[in-house]
PDB file of C-alpha atoms in Angstrom:
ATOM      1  CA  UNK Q   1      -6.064  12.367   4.022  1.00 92.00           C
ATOM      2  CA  UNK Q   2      -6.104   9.152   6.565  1.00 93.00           C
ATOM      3  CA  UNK Q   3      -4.291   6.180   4.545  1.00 94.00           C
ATOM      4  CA  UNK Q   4      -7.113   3.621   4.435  1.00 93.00           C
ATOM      5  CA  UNK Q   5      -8.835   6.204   2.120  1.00 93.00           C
ATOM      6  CA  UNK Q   6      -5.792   7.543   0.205  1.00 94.00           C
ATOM      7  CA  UNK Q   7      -5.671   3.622  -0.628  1.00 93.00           C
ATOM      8  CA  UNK Q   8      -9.379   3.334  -1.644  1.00 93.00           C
ATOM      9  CA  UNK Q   9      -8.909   6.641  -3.465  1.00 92.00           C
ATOM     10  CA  UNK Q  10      -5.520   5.867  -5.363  1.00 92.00           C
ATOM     11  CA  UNK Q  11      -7.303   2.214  -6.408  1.00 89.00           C
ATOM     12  CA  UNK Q  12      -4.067   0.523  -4.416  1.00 89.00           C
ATOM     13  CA  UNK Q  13      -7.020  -1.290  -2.698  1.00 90.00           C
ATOM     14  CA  UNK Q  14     -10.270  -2.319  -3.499  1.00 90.00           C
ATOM     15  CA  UNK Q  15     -12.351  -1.731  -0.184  1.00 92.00           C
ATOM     16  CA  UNK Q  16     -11.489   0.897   2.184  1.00 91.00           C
ATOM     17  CA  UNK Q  17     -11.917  -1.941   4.820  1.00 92.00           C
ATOM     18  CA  UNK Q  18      -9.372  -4.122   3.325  1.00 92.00           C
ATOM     19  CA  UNK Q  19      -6.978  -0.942   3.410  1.00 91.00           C
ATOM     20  CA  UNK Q  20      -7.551  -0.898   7.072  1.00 92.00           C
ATOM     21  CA  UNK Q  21      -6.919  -4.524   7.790  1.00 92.00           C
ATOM     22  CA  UNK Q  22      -3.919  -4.112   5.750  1.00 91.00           C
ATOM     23  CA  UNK Q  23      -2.615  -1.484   7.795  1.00 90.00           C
ATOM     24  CA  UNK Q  24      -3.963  -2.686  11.015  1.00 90.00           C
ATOM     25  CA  UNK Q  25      -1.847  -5.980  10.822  1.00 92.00           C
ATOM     26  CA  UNK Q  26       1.606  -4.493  10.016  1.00 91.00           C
ATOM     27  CA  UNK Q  27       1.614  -4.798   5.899  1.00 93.00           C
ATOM     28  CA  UNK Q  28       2.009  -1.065   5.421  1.00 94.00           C
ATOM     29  CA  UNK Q  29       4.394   1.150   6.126  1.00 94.00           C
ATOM     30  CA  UNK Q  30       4.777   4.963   5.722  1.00 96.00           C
ATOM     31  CA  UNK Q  31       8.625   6.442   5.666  1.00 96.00           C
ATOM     32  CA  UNK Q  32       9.643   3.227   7.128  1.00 94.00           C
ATOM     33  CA  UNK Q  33       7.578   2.718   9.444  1.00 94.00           C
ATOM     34  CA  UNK Q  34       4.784   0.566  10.207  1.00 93.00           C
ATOM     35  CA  UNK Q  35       1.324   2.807   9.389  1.00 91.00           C
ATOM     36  CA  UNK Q  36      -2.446   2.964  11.292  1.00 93.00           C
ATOM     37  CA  UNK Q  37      -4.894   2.637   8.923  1.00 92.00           C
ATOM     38  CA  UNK Q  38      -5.573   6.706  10.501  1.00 93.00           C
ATOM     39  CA  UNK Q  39      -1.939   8.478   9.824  1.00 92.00           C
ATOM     40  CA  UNK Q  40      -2.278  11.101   7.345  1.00 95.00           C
ATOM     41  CA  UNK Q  41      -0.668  10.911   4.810  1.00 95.00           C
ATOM     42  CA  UNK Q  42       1.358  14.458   3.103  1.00 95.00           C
ATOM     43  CA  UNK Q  43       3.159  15.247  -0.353  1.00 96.00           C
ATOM     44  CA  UNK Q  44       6.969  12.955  -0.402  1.00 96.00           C
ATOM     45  CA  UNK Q  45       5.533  10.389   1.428  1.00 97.00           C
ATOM     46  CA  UNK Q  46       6.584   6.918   1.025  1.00 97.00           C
ATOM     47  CA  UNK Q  47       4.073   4.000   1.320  1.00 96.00           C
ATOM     48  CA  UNK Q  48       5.431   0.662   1.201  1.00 95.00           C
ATOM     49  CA  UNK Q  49       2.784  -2.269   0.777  1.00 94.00           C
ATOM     50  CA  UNK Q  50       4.270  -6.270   1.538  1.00 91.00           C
ATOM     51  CA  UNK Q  51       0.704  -7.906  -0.075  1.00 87.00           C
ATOM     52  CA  UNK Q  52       0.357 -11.696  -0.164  1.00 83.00           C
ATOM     53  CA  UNK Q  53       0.804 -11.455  -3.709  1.00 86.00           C
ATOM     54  CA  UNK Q  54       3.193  -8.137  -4.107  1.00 88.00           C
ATOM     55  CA  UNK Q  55       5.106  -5.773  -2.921  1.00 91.00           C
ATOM     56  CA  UNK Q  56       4.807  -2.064  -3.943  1.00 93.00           C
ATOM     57  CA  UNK Q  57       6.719   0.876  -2.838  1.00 96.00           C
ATOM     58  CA  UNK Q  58       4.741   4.634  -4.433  1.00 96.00           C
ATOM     59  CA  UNK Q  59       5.570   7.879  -3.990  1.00 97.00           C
ATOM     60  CA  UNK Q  60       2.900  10.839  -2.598  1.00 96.00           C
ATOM     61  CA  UNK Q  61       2.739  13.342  -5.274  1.00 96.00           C
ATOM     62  CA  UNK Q  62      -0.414  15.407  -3.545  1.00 95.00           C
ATOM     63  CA  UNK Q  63      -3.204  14.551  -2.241  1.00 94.00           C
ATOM     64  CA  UNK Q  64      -6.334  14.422  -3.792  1.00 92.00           C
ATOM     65  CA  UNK Q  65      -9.360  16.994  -2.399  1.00 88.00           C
ATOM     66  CA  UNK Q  66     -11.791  14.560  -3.999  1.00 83.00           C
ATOM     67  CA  UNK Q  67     -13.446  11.201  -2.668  1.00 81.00           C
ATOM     68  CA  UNK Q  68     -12.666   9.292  -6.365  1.00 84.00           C
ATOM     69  CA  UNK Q  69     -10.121   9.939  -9.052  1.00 87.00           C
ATOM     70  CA  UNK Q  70     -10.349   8.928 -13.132  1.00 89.00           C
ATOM     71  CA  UNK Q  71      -7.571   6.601 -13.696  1.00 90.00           C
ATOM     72  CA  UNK Q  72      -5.883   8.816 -16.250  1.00 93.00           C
ATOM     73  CA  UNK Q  73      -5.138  10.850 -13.604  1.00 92.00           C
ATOM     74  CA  UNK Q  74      -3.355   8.724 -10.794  1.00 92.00           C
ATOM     75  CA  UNK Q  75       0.105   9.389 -11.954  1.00 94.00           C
ATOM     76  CA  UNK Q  76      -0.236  13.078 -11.102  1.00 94.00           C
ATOM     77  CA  UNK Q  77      -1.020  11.566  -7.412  1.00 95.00           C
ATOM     78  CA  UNK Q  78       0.998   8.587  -7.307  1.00 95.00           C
ATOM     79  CA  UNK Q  79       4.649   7.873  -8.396  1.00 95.00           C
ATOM     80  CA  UNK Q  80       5.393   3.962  -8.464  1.00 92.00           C
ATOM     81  CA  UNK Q  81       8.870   3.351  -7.656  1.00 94.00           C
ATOM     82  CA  UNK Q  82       9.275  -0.481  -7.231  1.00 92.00           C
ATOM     83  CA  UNK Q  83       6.641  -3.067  -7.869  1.00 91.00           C
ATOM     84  CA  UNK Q  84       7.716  -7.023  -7.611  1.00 91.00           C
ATOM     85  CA  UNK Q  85       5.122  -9.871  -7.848  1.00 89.00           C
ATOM     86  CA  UNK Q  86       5.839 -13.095  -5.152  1.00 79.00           C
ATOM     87  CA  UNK Q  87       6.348 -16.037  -6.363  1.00 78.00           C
ATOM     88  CA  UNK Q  88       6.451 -19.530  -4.920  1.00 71.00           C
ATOM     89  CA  UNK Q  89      10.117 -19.199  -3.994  1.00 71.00           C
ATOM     90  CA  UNK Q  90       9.070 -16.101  -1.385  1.00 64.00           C
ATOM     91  CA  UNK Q  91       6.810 -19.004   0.648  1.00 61.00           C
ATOM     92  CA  UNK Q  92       9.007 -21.758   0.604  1.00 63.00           C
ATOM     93  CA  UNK Q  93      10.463 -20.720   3.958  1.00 61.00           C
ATOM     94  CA  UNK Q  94       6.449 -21.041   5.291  1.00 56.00           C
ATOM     95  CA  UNK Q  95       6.516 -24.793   3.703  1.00 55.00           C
ATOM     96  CA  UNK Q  96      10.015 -25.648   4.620  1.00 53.00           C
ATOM     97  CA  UNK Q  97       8.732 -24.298   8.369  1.00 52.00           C
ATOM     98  CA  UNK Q  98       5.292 -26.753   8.402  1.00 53.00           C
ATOM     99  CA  UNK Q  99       7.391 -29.962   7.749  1.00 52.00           C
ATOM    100  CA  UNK Q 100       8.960 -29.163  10.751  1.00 49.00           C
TER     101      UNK Q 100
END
């Protein structure tokens, strides 16, 4: 399954076309690496989204065959392994960097 729709599926992202910007402009990365919004995506893989507002790192568990999954069941798909909100300390460098 490509990533933008593992995304959409999963509910890691609301829109499919948000996925796809996300992945298109370097904010997600698969094993390590930075990820198309087209790489398919296997069982052990690693995604690693750097948000705006988060940063999550899940596990692949399988797949899914179908196009939407109940909630209930997302943690036979999806393993989280670290989750951290941003706060205003992670932009000061962006502020410090305008005064410039």
């Amino acid at each position: 399954m490509r990533l933008d729709k593992f995304l959409k599926t999963m509910n890691l992202m609301k829109r499919r076309t948000v996925a796809n910007e996300a992945a298109g402009e370097g904010f997600i990365t698969v094993n390590g690496r930075t990820a198309k919004p087209a790489c398919n995506l296997k069982a052990g893989d690693v995604i690693e989204l750097d948000m705006w507002n988060f940063r999550k790192k899940i596990k692949v568990l399988q797949v899914p065959e179908k196009k939407s999954i109940p909630k209930k069941d997302l943690p036979l798909y999806i393993e989280t392994l670290e989750y951290s909100a941003k706060t205003a300390d992670d932009f000061a460098d962006f502020e410090d960097d305008e005064e410039l």
